[in-house]
């Protein structure tokens, strides 16, 4: 016997466009485990093309790069630079493999990505809504 749900089914892709209103929920988009190495896979780039219209905030959940190398971070910078909504990220264990962590961090920040590692932030949206987010980077074997 199934239990009645108060959640409406999700509309099909492209029909999530809702006019801004301060009484509507904040829409989050999330992506993680990109493992960017030599190039941005086309399906990832295509998936992110509509994120500005479909979400209010983008959460990037670590392992953005394969080995934490700055050139891999530059691929991520180029991928995320065209996204206008706030971008909040945590680093994963793959992102921490490099000895050039500060350079990698600055590369991400140059694309407007705010990195969280044991801290929190409050994102204020254009219509005045606020969203608190806390983040801790991932490490091999746990957090």
GROMACS .gro file of N, CA, C and O in nm, residues 26-32 34 44 47-52 54-61 76 79-90 111-116 121 123 125 131 133:
model
  188
   26UNK      N    1   1.374   2.831  -0.284
   26UNK     CA    2   1.501   2.851  -0.352
   26UNK      C    3   1.532   2.724  -0.430
   26UNK      O    4   1.523   2.614  -0.378
   27UNK      N    5   1.565   2.740  -0.558
   27UNK     CA    6   1.594   2.625  -0.645
   27UNK      C    7   1.745   2.601  -0.649
   27UNK      O    8   1.820   2.690  -0.686
   28UNK      N    9   1.788   2.483  -0.609
   28UNK     CA   10   1.929   2.446  -0.610
   28UNK      C   11   1.957   2.350  -0.725
   28UNK      O   12   1.879   2.259  -0.750
   29UNK      N   13   2.069   2.372  -0.791
   29UNK     CA   14   2.121   2.274  -0.886
   29UNK      C   15   2.251   2.223  -0.824
   29UNK      O   16   2.323   2.298  -0.759
   30UNK      N   17   2.280   2.097  -0.842
   30UNK     CA   18   2.402   2.039  -0.784
   30UNK      C   19   2.471   1.952  -0.887
   30UNK      O   20   2.406   1.886  -0.969
   31UNK      N   21   2.603   1.956  -0.882
   31UNK     CA   22   2.685   1.872  -0.969
   31UNK      C   23   2.810   1.836  -0.890
   31UNK      O   24   2.855   1.913  -0.805
   32UNK      N   25   2.863   1.720  -0.915
   32UNK     CA   26   2.984   1.678  -0.845
   32UNK      C   27   3.054   1.567  -0.920
   32UNK      O   28   3.003   1.514  -1.018
   34UNK      N   29   3.309   1.570  -1.118
   34UNK     CA   30   3.336   1.600  -1.259
   34UNK      C   31   3.466   1.535  -1.306
   34UNK      O   32   3.477   1.494  -1.420
   44UNK      N   33   2.847   1.726  -2.006
   44UNK     CA   34   2.849   1.810  -1.886
   44UNK      C   35   2.825   1.956  -1.926
   44UNK      O   36   2.744   2.026  -1.865
   47UNK      N   37   2.467   2.000  -2.019
   47UNK     CA   38   2.379   1.994  -1.901
   47UNK      C   39   2.377   2.127  -1.826
   47UNK      O   40   2.275   2.163  -1.767
   48UNK      N   41   2.488   2.197  -1.826
   48UNK     CA   42   2.495   2.323  -1.751
   48UNK      C   43   2.444   2.444  -1.828
   48UNK      O   44   2.428   2.551  -1.770
   49UNK      N   45   2.416   2.428  -1.956
   49UNK     CA   46   2.373   2.543  -2.037
   49UNK      C   47   2.246   2.609  -1.986
   49UNK      O   48   2.232   2.730  -1.994
   50UNK      N   49   2.154   2.534  -1.931
   50UNK     CA   50   2.026   2.591  -1.889
   50UNK      C   51   2.018   2.619  -1.739
   50UNK      O   52   1.914   2.660  -1.690
   51UNK      N   53   2.128   2.601  -1.668
   51UNK     CA   54   2.122   2.613  -1.522
   51UNK      C   55   2.082   2.754  -1.477
   51UNK      O   56   2.014   2.769  -1.376
   52UNK      N   57   2.121   2.857  -1.549
   52UNK     CA   58   2.084   2.994  -1.509
   52UNK      C   59   1.933   3.014  -1.503
   52UNK      O   60   1.883   3.087  -1.419
   54UNK      N   61   1.709   2.759  -1.466
   54UNK     CA   62   1.641   2.655  -1.389
   54UNK      C   63   1.671   2.657  -1.240
   54UNK      O   64   1.602   2.588  -1.164
   55UNK      N   65   1.773   2.730  -1.198
   55UNK     CA   66   1.812   2.727  -1.057
   55UNK      C   67   1.851   2.866  -1.009
   55UNK      O   68   1.881   2.955  -1.089
   56UNK      N   69   1.851   2.882  -0.878
   56UNK     CA   70   1.892   3.007  -0.815
   56UNK      C   71   2.036   3.001  -0.768
   56UNK      O   72   2.103   3.103  -0.759
   57UNK      N   73   2.084   2.882  -0.735
   57UNK     CA   74   2.219   2.861  -0.683
   57UNK      C   75   2.270   2.729  -0.738
   57UNK      O   76   2.195   2.632  -0.746
   58UNK      N   77   2.400   2.725  -0.772
   58UNK     CA   78   2.464   2.601  -0.815
   58UNK      C   79   2.559   2.555  -0.705
   58UNK      O   80   2.645   2.630  -0.660
   59UNK      N   81   2.542   2.430  -0.662
   59UNK     CA   82   2.629   2.367  -0.563
   59UNK      C   83   2.721   2.271  -0.638
   59UNK      O   84   2.673   2.186  -0.713
   60UNK      N   85   2.851   2.285  -0.617
   60UNK     CA   86   2.949   2.196  -0.681
   60UNK      C   87   3.013   2.113  -0.570
   60UNK      O   88   3.081   2.167  -0.483
   61UNK      N   89   2.989   1.983  -0.576
   61UNK     CA   90   3.020   1.895  -0.463
   61UNK      C   91   3.150   1.817  -0.478
   61UNK      O   92   3.153   1.696  -0.465
   76UNK      N   93   3.769   2.390  -1.541
   76UNK     CA   94   3.652   2.417  -1.457
   76UNK      C   95   3.617   2.564  -1.460
   76UNK      O   96   3.499   2.600  -1.471
   79UNK      N   97   3.438   2.634  -1.773
   79UNK     CA   98   3.306   2.573  -1.771
   79UNK      C   99   3.207   2.656  -1.689
   79UNK      O  100   3.094   2.679  -1.730
   80UNK      N  101   3.250   2.702  -1.572
   80UNK     CA  102   3.160   2.770  -1.479
   80UNK      C  103   3.153   2.921  -1.498
   80UNK      O  104   3.063   2.985  -1.447
   81UNK      N  105   3.245   2.978  -1.572
   81UNK     CA  106   3.250   3.124  -1.587
   81UNK      C  107   3.123   3.182  -1.647
   81UNK      O  108   3.081   3.291  -1.609
   82UNK      N  109   3.058   3.112  -1.737
   82UNK     CA  110   2.937   3.164  -1.800
   82UNK      C  111   2.811   3.147  -1.718
   82UNK      O  112   2.703   3.188  -1.761
   83UNK      N  113   2.823   3.089  -1.602
   83UNK     CA  114   2.706   3.068  -1.516
   83UNK      C  115   2.690   3.190  -1.427
   83UNK      O  116   2.780   3.225  -1.350
   84UNK      N  117   2.575   3.255  -1.439
   84UNK     CA  118   2.554   3.383  -1.369
   84UNK      C  119   2.504   3.366  -1.227
   84UNK      O  120   2.522   3.456  -1.145
   85UNK      N  121   2.439   3.254  -1.195
   85UNK     CA  122   2.386   3.236  -1.060
   85UNK      C  123   2.502   3.210  -0.963
   85UNK      O  124   2.611   3.171  -1.006
   86UNK      N  125   2.481   3.233  -0.834
   86UNK     CA  126   2.588   3.205  -0.737
   86UNK      C  127   2.633   3.059  -0.745
   86UNK      O  128   2.551   2.969  -0.763
   87UNK      N  129   2.764   3.040  -0.735
   87UNK     CA  130   2.825   2.907  -0.742
   87UNK      C  131   2.901   2.883  -0.612
   87UNK      O  132   2.994   2.957  -0.580
   88UNK      N  133   2.860   2.781  -0.539
   88UNK     CA  134   2.922   2.746  -0.411
   88UNK      C  135   2.980   2.607  -0.425
   88UNK      O  136   2.913   2.516  -0.474
   89UNK      N  137   3.104   2.586  -0.381
   89UNK     CA  138   3.168   2.456  -0.399
   89UNK      C  139   3.247   2.415  -0.276
   89UNK      O  140   3.285   2.499  -0.193
   90UNK      N  141   3.270   2.285  -0.268
   90UNK     CA  142   3.367   2.229  -0.175
   90UNK      C  143   3.466   2.149  -0.259
   90UNK      O  144   3.433   2.100  -0.367
  111UNK      N  145   3.638   3.235  -1.145
  111UNK     CA  146   3.514   3.208  -1.217
  111UNK      C  147   3.393   3.240  -1.131
  111UNK      O  148   3.280   3.209  -1.167
  112UNK      N  149   3.415   3.302  -1.015
  112UNK     CA  150   3.305   3.338  -0.928
  112UNK      C  151   3.259   3.223  -0.839
  112UNK      O  152   3.150   3.229  -0.781
  113UNK      N  153   3.339   3.119  -0.828
  113UNK     CA  154   3.305   3.005  -0.742
  113UNK      C  155   3.351   3.037  -0.600
  113UNK      O  156   3.469   3.068  -0.578
  114UNK      N  157   3.260   3.031  -0.505
  114UNK     CA  158   3.295   3.050  -0.366
  114UNK      C  159   3.321   2.913  -0.304
  114UNK      O  160   3.234   2.827  -0.302
  115UNK      N  161   3.443   2.893  -0.255
  115UNK     CA  162   3.481   2.765  -0.195
  115UNK      C  163   3.458   2.768  -0.045
  115UNK      O  164   3.497   2.863   0.023
  116UNK      N  165   3.397   2.663   0.006
  116UNK     CA  166   3.373   2.649   0.149
  116UNK      C  167   3.456   2.533   0.201
  116UNK      O  168   3.459   2.426   0.139
  121UNK      N  169   2.834   3.031   0.450
  121UNK     CA  170   2.808   3.157   0.382
  121UNK      C  171   2.658   3.175   0.370
  121UNK      O  172   2.582   3.079   0.382
  123UNK      N  173   2.395   3.330   0.094
  123UNK     CA  174   2.377   3.381  -0.042
  123UNK      C  175   2.250   3.464  -0.042
  123UNK      O  176   2.144   3.416  -0.002
  125UNK      N  177   1.987   3.636  -0.275
  125UNK     CA  178   1.940   3.633  -0.413
  125UNK      C  179   1.886   3.770  -0.453
  125UNK      O  180   1.852   3.851  -0.367
  131UNK      N  181   1.987   3.229   0.153
  131UNK     CA  182   2.011   3.086   0.169
  131UNK      C  183   2.143   3.067   0.241
  131UNK      O  184   2.247   3.114   0.194
  133UNK      N  185   2.446   2.828   0.359
  133UNK     CA  186   2.512   2.704   0.314
  133UNK      C  187   2.639   2.684   0.394
  133UNK      O  188   2.720   2.777   0.408
   0.00000   0.00000   0.00000
